[in-house]
Amino acid sequence: MAEHDLTSRLLSPRSSDQPHTVLTVHDGEDSEPSDRPPSNQQYSIQTRIPYHNHNHNGINNENGHVSCQNPYEFLGSVGFSVPAPSTVDPFRNGTPFISGVYEMIKIVLCLPIALARLVLFGACLAVGYIATRIALEGWKDKQYPMPKWRSRIMWVTRVCARFILFSFGYQWIRRKGKPAPREIAPIVVSNHVSYIEPIFYFYELFPTIVASESHDSMPFVGTIIRAMQVIYVNRFSPASRKNAVNEIKRRASCDKFPRVLLFPEGTTTNGKVLISFQLGAFIPGHPIQPIIVRYPHLHFDQSWGLVSLAKLMFRMFTQFHNFMEVEYLPIIMPPDHQKQNAVHFAEREKPWSYMVEMARNESLYHISSLEAVDFLDKFLSMNPDNSGCVKRHDFLRVLQLKKACTLSEEIFGFLDVEKNGSITFKQFLFGSAHVMKQPPFRQACELAFAECDVGGDNYCSKEELADILRQAIPDLNEDEVDGLFTLFDADNDGRISVDDFLCCLRKNPLLIALFSPRLLHRDFVKI
């Protein structure tokens, strides 16, 4: 595998017979060079390009790898690099100390509010405790689901839990997606960042949880979690762990029990990374819904990492508002033949192969986590191997690109920065995001549709698309045209609308290279 660093060139120098694209930036006034052009700049693509036929195979260099030019130069791209992973402490709180004049002033101003919040917290805890004691009174047979009338009483405690979150500064909580019905996903797993998530899930889902036996003796809290029919476990006892696994199986298999909530990391982290999972959630072999909890912040890190509980509560009480985001992810279904293989179920997608630092990706390319998940779905459909890498033929198959074609090789070679014939998810995500980030990209998509809309009826037929595509790939056959047309025709109505076209290119930005022959002489204006 070739060695690369962030300062090495990703593309070899072009020979004199290869095409050259010049990006001229027109600005109305003199300005200093910058990484981002001002909003009124115009991108004029001037091309000095000999005839380039894309129907022949790529030319192999002396190392046996395909030597490819950058197929996105017409957008102003000069290649991209994949940032090296950073080393972080998964348990370190980012703001362990109060620092800065702003924080000091805010704490002083919020002290009266903090007192009111503390009173609200205490009142809600007391009311919730009393309601829970009433719900548990006389209930002996705790091995069976809680009777419905007792569960209704627990709604008082659940509402109190929401007010407790309010007292901690979570006046509103942003949600993405929805929890799946218990019948579909009896097990949910979540990252664990603070003591706030159990309170939220108690209010939102009222699940059964797995907790350490020591929690039972905690004042107030022990009584409340008993109402959740908690599964106790002693992590240092093999017999206790085995019994907990059997209980998870039993309760997940019975629809009358609440769904089972587990924190597979087994402890709290700072929310920036994942640590290795415990297998308890995966042994039953039931469908699982993952949930991600985030705490966006600037001045106060809400993670419970190497910070005392009292100090964390004080900081929460003295904030104007604490931000929290909860994202319900798609359900993970175990294959039937793998239901009893917990290790394979937990690791079958080898999540570490697909981990990216989303904070860095969002800052560089403005790609949201939901968009990243869409790209991950696309990448997984390319049949990655056990190391999380996708080979050239699977990449071309999913994007409906012709295999024996120089342009297809150039698109794949653009992502294959290590030139080893395979790509990782990080390369696929960063490369796709890099193309989308190019200032002329959106207008290039609109102009590409205008070129396809020969009839001027705001639709593109298969014949019109084929005529445009064959300017990039002359020997494209009918089956290959059908594949690309199906990819663009999102609603399967036999024609491509402008919405279909733009949606496809947003999901598959690498395909904009197919329209480069018609866009090379167009002017792009960044609005």
XYZ file of C-alpha atoms in Angstrom:
527
model
C 0.000 0.000 0.000
C 1.375 3.353 -0.948
C 2.298 5.773 1.796
C 0.569 9.170 1.787
C 0.524 12.104 4.115
C -1.447 15.319 4.088
C 1.312 17.223 2.295
C 1.995 14.744 -0.486
C 0.453 15.212 -3.912
C -2.573 13.058 -4.567
C -2.337 13.361 -8.362
C 0.742 12.805 -10.439
C 1.779 15.545 -12.896
C -0.053 15.330 -16.191
C 1.728 14.632 -19.391
C 1.698 17.160 -22.164
C -0.956 15.297 -24.162
C -3.503 15.318 -21.339
C -6.207 17.980 -21.204
C -5.740 21.129 -19.167
C -8.523 23.101 -17.514
C -7.990 26.683 -16.416
C -10.264 28.122 -13.725
C -10.456 31.884 -14.098
C -11.990 33.827 -11.224
C -13.489 37.179 -12.212
C -13.983 39.709 -9.422
C -15.159 43.250 -9.634
C -12.492 44.615 -7.308
C -9.017 43.714 -6.188
C -8.835 41.415 -3.251
C -6.395 39.227 -1.460
C -6.370 35.559 -2.346
C -8.412 33.347 -0.045
C -9.574 29.755 0.203
C -13.167 30.765 -0.438
C -14.077 33.175 -3.209
C -16.441 36.071 -2.507
C -20.082 35.534 -3.315
C -20.039 37.726 -6.430
C -17.274 35.862 -8.191
C -17.793 34.216 -11.548
C -16.197 30.946 -12.535
C -15.400 30.788 -16.212
C -14.299 27.371 -17.398
C -11.855 27.722 -20.257
C -10.713 24.434 -21.648
C -7.737 23.586 -23.773
C -8.476 19.926 -24.321
C -7.637 17.568 -27.139
C -10.169 14.957 -28.188
C -10.469 12.515 -25.294
C -12.236 9.237 -25.976
C -13.642 7.618 -22.831
C -14.375 4.229 -24.351
C -10.911 2.744 -23.972
C -9.326 1.262 -20.911
C -7.217 3.269 -18.487
C -3.470 3.352 -19.035
C -1.491 1.450 -16.439
C 1.576 3.062 -14.957
C 4.748 1.245 -14.074
C 3.300 0.113 -10.723
C 0.352 -1.547 -12.418
C -2.191 0.993 -11.201
C -4.465 3.033 -13.397
C -3.109 6.497 -14.080
C -6.127 8.802 -14.034
C -6.687 12.489 -14.347
C -9.062 14.393 -12.074
C -12.561 14.169 -13.641
C -13.773 17.128 -11.546
C -11.281 19.740 -12.672
C -14.058 21.452 -14.611
C -15.610 22.328 -11.220
C -12.353 23.762 -9.926
C -11.352 20.683 -7.913
C -7.648 20.047 -7.435
C -8.142 16.769 -5.563
C -8.868 16.072 -1.928
C -7.162 14.531 1.056
C -8.512 12.286 3.780
C -7.678 13.759 7.206
C -5.740 11.464 9.471
C -7.666 10.311 12.551
C -6.983 12.293 15.680
C -6.192 10.693 19.031
C -8.672 11.638 21.747
C -9.377 10.635 25.328
C -12.939 9.214 25.237
C -13.561 10.120 28.882
C -12.171 13.649 29.057
C -14.628 16.488 29.629
C -13.814 19.431 27.379
C -14.589 22.118 29.970
C -13.603 20.690 33.369
C -13.073 24.163 34.796
C -15.007 27.417 34.683
C -13.026 29.759 32.472
C -13.655 33.020 30.697
C -15.374 36.243 31.660
C -18.545 35.274 29.798
C -19.002 32.083 31.831
C -18.359 33.860 35.121
C -20.902 36.594 34.327
C -23.436 34.030 33.151
C -23.097 31.980 36.347
C -23.591 35.074 38.505
C -26.668 36.116 36.524
C -28.105 32.593 36.649
C -27.664 32.048 40.394
C -31.243 33.200 41.225
C -32.498 31.025 38.360
C -30.417 28.123 39.668
C -32.117 28.361 43.057
C -35.547 28.242 41.444
C -34.427 25.297 39.314
C -33.121 23.493 42.378
C -36.510 23.896 44.087
C -38.270 22.595 40.949
C -35.863 19.651 40.786
C -36.468 18.722 44.427
C -40.257 19.069 44.148
C -40.441 16.928 41.009
C -38.178 14.281 42.521
C -40.376 14.126 45.633
C -43.663 13.924 43.680
C -42.201 11.307 41.337
C -40.943 9.271 44.266
C -44.354 9.313 45.965
C -46.154 8.341 42.727
C -43.702 5.487 42.204
C -44.179 4.193 45.734
C -47.946 4.151 45.122
C -47.488 2.311 41.827
C -45.259 -0.311 43.484
C -47.350 -0.731 46.645
C -48.444 -4.355 47.065
C -46.854 -5.513 43.812
C -45.173 -8.791 44.581
C -44.841 -10.610 41.266
C -42.201 -8.444 39.611
C -41.094 -11.219 37.235
C -44.075 -10.422 35.045
C -44.958 -7.198 33.176
C -46.262 -4.331 35.286
C -50.081 -4.196 35.290
C -51.522 -1.427 33.148
C -53.093 0.484 36.037
C -49.724 0.695 37.772
C -48.109 1.835 34.502
C -50.681 4.628 34.266
C -49.693 5.871 37.717
C -46.079 5.911 36.540
C -47.048 8.593 34.017
C -46.974 11.023 36.939
C -43.334 10.150 37.518
C -42.580 10.365 33.798
C -44.019 13.883 33.622
C -41.953 14.777 36.667
C -38.887 13.489 34.819
C -39.591 15.941 31.995
C -39.793 18.800 34.486
C -36.507 17.641 35.994
C -34.946 17.940 32.529
C -36.478 21.415 32.338
C -34.853 22.309 35.657
C -31.474 21.251 34.278
C -31.881 23.721 31.414
C -33.341 21.434 28.741
C -36.365 23.567 27.994
C -36.642 21.950 24.574
C -35.002 18.857 23.129
C -34.461 18.429 19.420
C -35.468 15.042 17.996
C -34.632 13.502 14.639
C -36.602 10.479 13.518
C -39.032 8.526 15.660
C -38.794 5.538 17.990
C -39.880 2.343 16.265
C -42.844 0.441 17.731
C -41.865 -1.975 20.466
C -43.226 -4.895 18.401
C -40.742 -4.103 15.614
C -37.641 -3.205 17.653
C -37.841 -4.614 21.206
C -34.275 -3.512 21.982
C -32.821 -0.011 21.743
C -29.172 0.888 22.222
C -27.749 4.322 22.870
C -24.493 6.080 23.539
C -24.045 7.210 27.126
C -22.664 10.711 27.700
C -24.298 12.017 30.868
C -26.802 11.154 33.585
C -29.343 13.058 31.480
C -30.026 10.249 28.956
C -31.582 7.828 31.504
C -33.913 10.603 32.664
C -34.874 11.401 29.074
C -35.471 7.756 28.142
C -37.514 7.223 31.314
C -39.806 10.027 30.181
C -39.796 9.213 26.463
C -39.835 5.400 26.352
C -40.257 4.079 29.932
C -38.030 1.095 29.060
C -36.540 -1.744 31.016
C -32.882 -1.034 31.699
C -29.835 -3.016 32.730
C -28.088 -1.476 35.744
C -25.526 -2.275 38.374
C -26.845 -3.808 41.587
C -25.461 -0.812 43.484
C -28.118 1.451 41.944
C -30.852 -0.284 43.942
C -29.652 1.276 47.209
C -29.553 4.853 45.887
C -32.076 7.155 47.639
C -35.129 7.973 45.486
C -33.444 6.714 42.305
C -33.400 3.074 43.437
C -37.161 3.081 43.967
C -37.865 4.705 40.605
C -35.687 2.324 38.569
C -37.336 -0.653 40.300
C -40.579 0.514 38.669
C -38.800 0.170 35.327
C -38.344 -3.541 36.134
C -34.609 -3.079 35.996
C -32.362 -6.030 35.192
C -29.597 -5.970 37.781
C -26.127 -7.216 36.928
C -22.843 -7.579 38.752
C -20.219 -7.024 36.070
C -17.632 -8.968 38.056
C -19.805 -12.081 38.420
C -20.059 -14.445 35.406
C -23.220 -15.983 36.859
C -24.827 -12.553 37.229
C -23.912 -11.579 33.679
C -25.343 -14.840 32.330
C -28.577 -14.313 34.252
C -28.841 -10.752 32.887
C -28.457 -12.051 29.319
C -31.235 -14.585 29.873
C -33.504 -11.860 31.259
C -32.807 -9.631 28.242
C -33.795 -12.538 25.981
C -36.967 -13.260 27.948
C -38.206 -9.699 28.094
C -37.308 -8.843 24.503
C -39.318 -11.890 23.383
C -42.483 -10.823 25.230
C -44.405 -7.850 23.806
C -46.055 -7.183 27.187
C -42.750 -6.076 28.686
C -41.423 -2.589 27.874
C -38.661 -2.396 25.305
C -35.169 -3.051 26.653
C -32.699 -0.141 26.726
C -28.982 -0.831 26.878
C -25.897 1.336 26.778
C -23.563 -1.129 25.033
C -20.431 0.889 25.805
C -21.054 0.093 29.467
C -20.019 3.525 30.765
C -20.188 7.215 29.971
C -17.878 8.849 27.428
C -17.491 12.421 26.236
C -19.619 11.685 23.153
C -16.813 12.291 20.670
C -15.943 8.659 20.043
C -17.310 5.156 20.475
C -15.622 2.565 22.627
C -15.977 -1.203 22.294
C -19.464 -2.655 22.801
C -20.640 -5.226 25.328
C -22.562 -8.034 23.609
C -25.670 -8.157 25.824
C -27.901 -6.275 23.373
C -26.936 -8.516 20.473
C -27.190 -11.989 22.006
C -31.028 -12.246 21.759
C -30.836 -11.722 17.994
C -33.821 -9.334 17.919
C -34.060 -6.200 15.751
C -32.321 -3.248 17.387
C -32.888 0.477 17.002
C -29.754 2.561 17.655
C -30.177 6.037 19.138
C -27.600 8.817 19.177
C -27.615 11.535 21.831
C -25.618 14.725 21.299
C -25.036 17.789 23.466
C -23.995 20.685 21.191
C -22.153 23.341 23.145
C -19.690 26.209 23.005
C -18.801 26.974 26.621
C -20.015 24.033 28.704
C -19.369 20.362 27.940
C -22.210 18.395 29.521
C -20.469 15.010 29.398
C -19.959 13.179 32.671
C -16.260 12.596 32.135
C -13.840 12.995 35.045
C -16.188 15.607 36.577
C -18.050 15.202 39.862
C -21.843 14.892 39.773
C -22.321 17.925 42.040
C -20.150 20.129 39.842
C -21.914 18.953 36.674
C -25.339 19.662 38.187
C -24.226 23.126 39.331
C -22.991 23.989 35.836
C -26.254 22.793 34.318
C -28.327 24.832 36.759
C -26.334 27.983 35.889
C -26.804 27.867 32.102
C -29.462 29.814 30.233
C -30.200 26.743 28.134
C -28.543 23.374 27.574
C -28.805 21.881 24.103
C -29.640 18.240 23.525
C -30.287 16.314 20.298
C -31.719 12.803 20.087
C -31.557 10.994 16.757
C -33.415 7.723 16.182
C -31.541 5.716 13.565
C -32.841 2.999 11.207
C -33.500 -0.426 12.686
C -30.788 -3.072 12.401
C -32.224 -6.461 11.456
C -30.150 -9.580 12.179
C -30.060 -12.147 9.357
C -31.962 -15.286 10.340
C -28.919 -17.530 10.124
C -26.913 -15.189 12.371
C -29.409 -14.601 15.182
C -27.471 -16.746 17.628
C -24.092 -15.237 16.780
C -23.908 -12.144 18.973
C -20.339 -11.297 18.056
C -21.150 -11.352 14.361
C -24.353 -9.349 14.884
C -22.526 -6.715 16.940
C -19.622 -6.474 14.532
C -21.002 -7.693 11.224
C -20.780 -4.252 9.695
C -17.404 -3.720 11.456
C -18.406 -0.218 12.590
C -14.840 0.909 13.171
C -14.301 0.610 9.396
C -16.995 3.225 8.783
C -16.299 5.682 11.585
C -15.630 9.281 10.615
C -15.222 12.356 12.755
C -18.479 14.098 11.906
C -17.525 17.337 13.668
C -14.575 17.682 11.299
C -16.615 16.621 8.284
C -19.379 19.105 9.077
C -16.886 21.945 9.472
C -15.006 21.104 6.259
C -17.862 20.122 3.963
C -21.099 21.054 5.779
C -22.367 17.473 5.531
C -24.926 16.609 8.206
C -25.010 13.282 10.003
C -28.211 12.315 8.157
C -26.521 12.956 4.808
C -23.525 10.940 6.000
C -25.874 8.057 6.861
C -27.271 8.210 3.303
C -23.751 7.978 1.925
C -23.062 5.074 4.302
C -26.140 3.249 2.986
C -24.876 3.756 -0.539
C -21.418 2.515 0.426
C -22.793 -0.589 2.175
C -24.746 -1.446 -0.974
C -21.354 -1.728 -2.701
C -20.648 -4.945 -0.773
C -17.557 -3.916 1.241
C -15.223 -6.726 2.255
C -14.303 -7.715 5.811
C -11.828 -4.841 6.038
C -14.502 -2.308 5.063
C -13.108 -1.673 1.572
C -14.987 -1.617 -1.734
C -13.451 -2.922 -4.936
C -13.661 -1.102 -8.261
C -16.226 -3.400 -9.889
C -18.694 -3.120 -6.968
C -18.329 0.671 -6.918
C -19.028 0.894 -10.653
C -21.941 -1.550 -10.359
C -23.838 0.528 -7.775
C -23.275 3.815 -9.615
C -24.258 2.157 -12.907
C -20.962 3.136 -14.527
C -19.440 1.320 -17.469
C -16.592 -0.936 -16.378
C -14.256 -0.780 -19.406
C -14.252 3.000 -19.594
C -11.613 5.627 -18.897
C -14.088 8.049 -17.293
C -15.284 5.361 -14.864
C -11.671 4.603 -13.995
C -11.023 8.303 -13.435
C -14.010 8.632 -11.078
C -12.900 5.623 -9.051
C -9.265 6.727 -9.166
C -10.283 10.137 -7.797
C -11.444 8.400 -4.590
C -8.712 5.764 -4.514
C -6.068 8.137 -3.157
C -3.837 5.246 -2.100
C -4.042 3.667 -5.578
C -4.547 0.141 -4.262
C -7.701 -0.734 -6.225
C -10.152 -0.255 -3.344
C -11.731 2.579 -1.390
C -12.800 3.046 2.235
C -15.990 4.695 3.452
C -14.021 7.692 4.640
C -12.564 8.156 1.132
C -16.021 7.748 -0.429
C -17.625 10.221 1.995
C -14.886 12.855 1.875
C -14.522 12.568 -1.907
C -18.277 12.914 -2.503
C -18.498 15.799 -0.032
C -15.505 17.477 -1.693
C -17.271 17.444 -5.073
C -20.482 18.811 -3.547
C -18.528 21.586 -1.819
C -17.138 22.977 -5.062
C -18.787 26.405 -5.545
C -20.064 25.702 -9.087
C -21.513 22.274 -8.197
C -25.153 23.261 -7.749
C -25.214 25.401 -10.867
C -23.398 22.678 -12.782
C -26.230 20.285 -11.855
C -28.844 22.749 -13.080
C -26.959 23.397 -16.305
C -26.530 19.660 -16.851
C -30.304 19.197 -16.671
C -30.803 22.120 -19.059
C -28.501 20.351 -21.520
C -30.540 17.158 -21.165
C -33.886 18.955 -21.532
C -33.597 19.278 -25.291
C -37.365 19.541 -25.783
C -37.705 22.358 -23.244
C -40.564 20.636 -21.393
C -38.724 20.439 -18.024
C -38.317 16.699 -18.423
C -35.542 14.500 -19.726
C -36.383 11.385 -21.687
C -34.219 8.287 -21.880
C -33.207 9.154 -25.422
C -32.166 12.677 -24.432
C -30.148 11.349 -21.506
C -28.482 8.754 -23.706
C -27.403 11.420 -26.231
C -25.751 13.468 -23.485
C -24.114 10.497 -21.749
C -22.630 9.170 -24.993
C -20.681 12.382 -25.378
C -18.759 11.284 -22.266
C -18.892 7.525 -22.919
C -19.387 6.956 -26.680
C -19.908 3.166 -26.569
C -22.540 3.142 -23.815
C -24.966 0.323 -24.651
C -28.724 0.257 -24.086
C -28.582 -1.779 -20.870
C -26.086 0.684 -19.385
C -28.279 3.603 -20.431
C -31.265 1.885 -18.799
C -29.326 1.491 -15.558
C -28.373 5.161 -15.375
C -31.856 6.274 -16.415
C -33.390 4.170 -13.602
C -30.949 5.731 -11.143
C -32.036 9.256 -12.141
C -35.757 8.467 -12.471
C -36.481 8.472 -8.733
C -40.275 8.184 -9.014
C -40.174 5.561 -11.813
C -42.583 7.455 -14.042
C -40.556 6.909 -17.214
C -39.114 10.420 -17.388
C -36.688 12.496 -15.347
C -37.955 15.732 -13.834
C -35.631 18.470 -12.658
C -36.295 17.388 -9.058
C -35.424 13.780 -9.911
C -32.240 14.926 -11.623
C -31.010 17.225 -8.858
C -31.947 14.733 -6.128
C -29.939 11.996 -7.840
C -26.862 14.209 -8.131
C -27.130 15.268 -4.494
C -27.150 11.607 -3.495
C -24.547 10.661 -6.120
C -22.470 13.825 -6.649
C -19.694 11.868 -8.360
C -21.991 11.353 -11.379
C -21.724 15.043 -12.331
C -18.556 14.015 -14.202
C -20.776 12.283 -16.780
C -21.897 15.696 -17.998
C -18.491 17.338 -18.096
C -18.187 17.374 -21.935
C -21.282 19.610 -22.152
C -20.257 21.785 -19.185
C -16.636 22.471 -20.052
C -17.480 25.583 -22.060
C -20.125 26.954 -19.723
C -19.704 29.841 -17.264
C -20.569 29.157 -13.639
C -21.674 32.042 -11.464
C -21.711 31.481 -7.739
C -24.758 33.225 -6.325
